Tab-separated table of N, CA and C in Angstrom:
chain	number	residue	atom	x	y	z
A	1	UNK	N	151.085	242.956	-4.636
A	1	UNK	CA	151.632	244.233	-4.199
A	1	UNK	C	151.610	244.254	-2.668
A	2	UNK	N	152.913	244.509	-2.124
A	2	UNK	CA	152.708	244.942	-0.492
A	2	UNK	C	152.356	245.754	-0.293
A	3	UNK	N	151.747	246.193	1.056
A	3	UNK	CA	151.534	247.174	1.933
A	3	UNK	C	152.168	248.505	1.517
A	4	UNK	N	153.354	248.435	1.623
A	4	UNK	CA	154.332	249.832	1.485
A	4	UNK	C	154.353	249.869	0.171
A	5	UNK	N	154.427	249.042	-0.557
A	5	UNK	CA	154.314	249.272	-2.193
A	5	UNK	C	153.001	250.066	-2.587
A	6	UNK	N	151.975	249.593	-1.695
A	6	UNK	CA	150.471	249.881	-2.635
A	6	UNK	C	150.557	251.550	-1.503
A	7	UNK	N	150.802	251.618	-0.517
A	7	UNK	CA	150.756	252.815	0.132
A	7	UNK	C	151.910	253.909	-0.994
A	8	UNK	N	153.149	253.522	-1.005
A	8	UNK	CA	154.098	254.167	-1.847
A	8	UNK	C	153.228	255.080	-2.928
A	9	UNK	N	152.421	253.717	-3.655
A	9	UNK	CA	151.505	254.145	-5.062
A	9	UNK	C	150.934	255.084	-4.620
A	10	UNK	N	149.769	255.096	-3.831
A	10	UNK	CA	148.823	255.543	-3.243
A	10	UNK	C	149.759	256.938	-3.042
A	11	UNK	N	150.192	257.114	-2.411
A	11	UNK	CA	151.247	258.621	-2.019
A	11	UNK	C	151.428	259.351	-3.291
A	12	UNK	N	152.181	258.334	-4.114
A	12	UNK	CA	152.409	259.339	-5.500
A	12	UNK	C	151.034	259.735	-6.058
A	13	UNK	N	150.382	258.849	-6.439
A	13	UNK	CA	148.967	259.507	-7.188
A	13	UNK	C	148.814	260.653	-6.827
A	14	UNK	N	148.255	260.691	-5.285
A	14	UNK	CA	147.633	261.684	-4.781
A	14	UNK	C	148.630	263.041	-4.927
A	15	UNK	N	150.006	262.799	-5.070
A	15	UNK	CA	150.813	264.244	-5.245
A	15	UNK	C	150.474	264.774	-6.970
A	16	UNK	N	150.550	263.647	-7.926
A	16	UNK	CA	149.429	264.023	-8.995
A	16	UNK	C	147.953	264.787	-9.224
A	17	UNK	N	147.051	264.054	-8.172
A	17	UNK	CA	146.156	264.366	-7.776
A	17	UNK	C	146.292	266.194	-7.304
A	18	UNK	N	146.858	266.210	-6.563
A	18	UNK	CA	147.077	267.797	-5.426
A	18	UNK	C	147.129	268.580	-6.291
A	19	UNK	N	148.174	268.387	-7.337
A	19	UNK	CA	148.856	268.944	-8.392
A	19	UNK	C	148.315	270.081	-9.418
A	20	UNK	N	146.916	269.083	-9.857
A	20	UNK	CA	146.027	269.404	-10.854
A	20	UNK	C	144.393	269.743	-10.513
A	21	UNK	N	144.359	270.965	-10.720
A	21	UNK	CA	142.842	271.144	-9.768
A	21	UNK	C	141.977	270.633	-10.537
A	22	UNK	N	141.660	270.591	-11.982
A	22	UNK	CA	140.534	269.974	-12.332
A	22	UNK	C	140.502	268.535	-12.143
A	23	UNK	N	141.734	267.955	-11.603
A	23	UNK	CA	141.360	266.556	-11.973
A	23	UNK	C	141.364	266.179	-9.845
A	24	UNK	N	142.300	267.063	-9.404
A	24	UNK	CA	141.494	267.229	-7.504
A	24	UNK	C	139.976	267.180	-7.634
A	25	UNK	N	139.178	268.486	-8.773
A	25	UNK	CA	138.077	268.682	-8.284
A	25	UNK	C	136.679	267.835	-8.842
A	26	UNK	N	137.687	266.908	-9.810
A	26	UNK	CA	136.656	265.448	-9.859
A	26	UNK	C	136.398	264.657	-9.096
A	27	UNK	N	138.228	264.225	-8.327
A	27	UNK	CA	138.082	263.238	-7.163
A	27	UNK	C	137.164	263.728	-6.379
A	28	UNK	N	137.247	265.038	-5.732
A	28	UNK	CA	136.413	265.471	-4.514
A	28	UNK	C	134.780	264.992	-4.902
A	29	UNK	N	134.855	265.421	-6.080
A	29	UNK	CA	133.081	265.660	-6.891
A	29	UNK	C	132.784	263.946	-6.688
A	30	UNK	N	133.509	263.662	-7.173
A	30	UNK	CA	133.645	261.297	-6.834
A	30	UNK	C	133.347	261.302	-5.433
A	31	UNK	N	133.845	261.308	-4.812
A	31	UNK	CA	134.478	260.987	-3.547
A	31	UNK	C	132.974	261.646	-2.778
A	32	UNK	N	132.419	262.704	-3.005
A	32	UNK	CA	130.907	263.330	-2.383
A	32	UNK	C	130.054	262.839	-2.576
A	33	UNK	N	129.966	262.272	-3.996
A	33	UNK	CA	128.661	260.998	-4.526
A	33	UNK	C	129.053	259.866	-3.570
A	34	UNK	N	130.061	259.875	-3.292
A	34	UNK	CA	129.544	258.257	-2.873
A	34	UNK	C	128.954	258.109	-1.396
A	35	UNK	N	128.787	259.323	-0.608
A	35	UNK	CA	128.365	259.337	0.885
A	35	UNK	C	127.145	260.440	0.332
A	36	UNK	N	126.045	260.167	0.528
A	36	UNK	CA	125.238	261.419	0.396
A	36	UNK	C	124.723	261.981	1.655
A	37	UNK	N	124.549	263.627	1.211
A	37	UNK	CA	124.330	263.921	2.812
A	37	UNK	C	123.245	263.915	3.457
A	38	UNK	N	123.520	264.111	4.911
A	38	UNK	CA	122.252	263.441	5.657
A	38	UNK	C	121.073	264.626	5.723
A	39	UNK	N	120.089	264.016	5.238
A	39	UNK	CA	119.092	265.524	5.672
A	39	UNK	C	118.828	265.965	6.631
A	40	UNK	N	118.825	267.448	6.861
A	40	UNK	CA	118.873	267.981	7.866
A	40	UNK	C	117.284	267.621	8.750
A	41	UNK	N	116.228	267.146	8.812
A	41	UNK	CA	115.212	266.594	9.485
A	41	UNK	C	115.517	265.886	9.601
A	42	UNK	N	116.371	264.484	9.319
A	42	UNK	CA	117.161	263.377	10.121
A	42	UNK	C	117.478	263.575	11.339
A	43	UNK	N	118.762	264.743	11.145
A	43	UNK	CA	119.707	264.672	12.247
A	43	UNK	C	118.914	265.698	13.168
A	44	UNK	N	117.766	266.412	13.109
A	44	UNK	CA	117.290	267.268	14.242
A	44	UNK	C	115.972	266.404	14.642
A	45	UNK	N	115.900	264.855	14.100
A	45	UNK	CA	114.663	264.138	14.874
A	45	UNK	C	115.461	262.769	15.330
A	46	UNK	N	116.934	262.825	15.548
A	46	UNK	CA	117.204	261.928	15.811
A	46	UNK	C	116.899	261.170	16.944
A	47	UNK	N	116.868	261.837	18.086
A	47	UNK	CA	116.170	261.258	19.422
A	47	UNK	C	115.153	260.668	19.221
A	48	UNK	N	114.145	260.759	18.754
A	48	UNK	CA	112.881	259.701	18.089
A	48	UNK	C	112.845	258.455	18.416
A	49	UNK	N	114.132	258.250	17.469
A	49	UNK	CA	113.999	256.244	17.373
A	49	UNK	C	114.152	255.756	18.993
A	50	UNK	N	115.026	256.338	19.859
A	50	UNK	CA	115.182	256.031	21.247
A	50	UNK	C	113.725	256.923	21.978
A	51	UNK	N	113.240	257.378	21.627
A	51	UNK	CA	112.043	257.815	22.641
A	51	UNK	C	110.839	256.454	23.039
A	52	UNK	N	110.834	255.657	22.377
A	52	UNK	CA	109.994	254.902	22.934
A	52	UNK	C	108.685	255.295	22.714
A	53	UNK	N	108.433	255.596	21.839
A	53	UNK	CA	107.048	256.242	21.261
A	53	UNK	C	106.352	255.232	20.341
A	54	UNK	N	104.880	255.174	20.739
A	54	UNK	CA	104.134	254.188	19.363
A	54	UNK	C	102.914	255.023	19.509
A	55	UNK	N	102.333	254.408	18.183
A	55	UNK	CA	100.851	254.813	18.014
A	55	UNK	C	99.689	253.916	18.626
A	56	UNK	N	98.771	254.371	19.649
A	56	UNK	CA	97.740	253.510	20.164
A	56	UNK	C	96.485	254.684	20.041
A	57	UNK	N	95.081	253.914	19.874
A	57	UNK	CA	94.181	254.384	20.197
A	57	UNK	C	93.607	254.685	21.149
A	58	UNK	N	93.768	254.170	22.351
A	58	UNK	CA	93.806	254.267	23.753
A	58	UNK	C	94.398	255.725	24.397
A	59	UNK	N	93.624	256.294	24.966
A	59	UNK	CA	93.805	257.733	25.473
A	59	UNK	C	95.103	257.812	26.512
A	60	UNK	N	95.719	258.745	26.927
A	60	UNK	CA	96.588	258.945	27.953
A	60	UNK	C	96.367	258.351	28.995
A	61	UNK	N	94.907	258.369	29.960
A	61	UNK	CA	94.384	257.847	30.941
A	61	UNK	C	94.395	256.369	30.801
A	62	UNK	N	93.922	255.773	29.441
A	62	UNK	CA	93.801	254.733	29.946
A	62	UNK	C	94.989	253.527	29.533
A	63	UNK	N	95.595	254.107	29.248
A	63	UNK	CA	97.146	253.666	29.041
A	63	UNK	C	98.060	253.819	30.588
A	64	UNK	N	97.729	254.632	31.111
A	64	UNK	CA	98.218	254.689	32.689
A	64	UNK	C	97.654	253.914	33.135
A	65	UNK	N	96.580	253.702	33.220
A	65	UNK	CA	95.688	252.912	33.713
A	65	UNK	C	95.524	251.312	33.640
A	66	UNK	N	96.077	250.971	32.218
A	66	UNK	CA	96.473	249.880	31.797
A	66	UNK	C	98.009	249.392	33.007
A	67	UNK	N	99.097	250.376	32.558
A	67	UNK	CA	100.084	250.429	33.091
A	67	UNK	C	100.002	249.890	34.706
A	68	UNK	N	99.022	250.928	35.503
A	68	UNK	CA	99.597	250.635	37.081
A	68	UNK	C	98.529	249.047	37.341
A	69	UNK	N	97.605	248.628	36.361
A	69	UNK	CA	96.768	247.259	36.789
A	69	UNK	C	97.762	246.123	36.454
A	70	UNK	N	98.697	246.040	35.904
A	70	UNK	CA	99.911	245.128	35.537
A	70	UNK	C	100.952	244.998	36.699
A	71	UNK	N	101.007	246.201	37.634
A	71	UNK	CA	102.073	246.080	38.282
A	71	UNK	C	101.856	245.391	39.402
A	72	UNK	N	102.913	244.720	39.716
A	72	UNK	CA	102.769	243.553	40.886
A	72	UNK	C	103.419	243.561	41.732
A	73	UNK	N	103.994	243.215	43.130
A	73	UNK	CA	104.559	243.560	43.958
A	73	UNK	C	105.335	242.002	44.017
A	74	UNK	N	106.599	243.133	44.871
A	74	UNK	CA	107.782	241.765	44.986
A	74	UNK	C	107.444	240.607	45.931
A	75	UNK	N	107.622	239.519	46.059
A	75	UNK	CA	107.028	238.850	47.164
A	75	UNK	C	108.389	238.511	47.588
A	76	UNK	N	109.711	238.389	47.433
A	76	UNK	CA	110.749	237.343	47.604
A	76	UNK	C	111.050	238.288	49.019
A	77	UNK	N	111.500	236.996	49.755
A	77	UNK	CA	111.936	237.397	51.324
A	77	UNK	C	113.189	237.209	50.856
A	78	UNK	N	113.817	238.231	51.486
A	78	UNK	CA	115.653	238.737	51.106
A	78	UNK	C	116.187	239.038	52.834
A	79	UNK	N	117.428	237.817	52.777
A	79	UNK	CA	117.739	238.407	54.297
A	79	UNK	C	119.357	238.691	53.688
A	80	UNK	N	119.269	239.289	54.855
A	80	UNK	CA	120.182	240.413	55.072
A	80	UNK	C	121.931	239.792	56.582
């Protein structure tokens, strides 16, 4: 079947489809199962996964603290 053939098909069904509400309001009822919806605590904690957040035992302080004893300074001479 080509393109315009299987689209052609596709066109008529659906004017079948439009046609007849109980058999519209199966497709729709089909067509909703197959995406389920997203829960609403999903989409209002979505920022989360990008926050950069973990669990440590290590207090606030000494996680800063950890942090600025790592940092090292540039040494490279850059001319200009």
């Amino acid at each position: 079947m080509t393109t315009i053939e299987l689209n052609a098909e596709l066109y008529r069904a659906m004017g079948e489809i439009a046609n007849d509400e109980n058999l519209l309001a199966k497709v729709l009822k089909y067509v909703k199962s197959l995406s389920p919806a997203k829960k609403e605590k999903d989409s209002k904690n979505w920022a989360n996964r990008f926050a950069g957040a973990w669990k440590d035992d290590r207090s606030a302080e000494e996680i800063i603290s950890d942090i600025r004893e790592c940092r090292t300074t540039n040494s490279r001479e850059i001319e200009l």
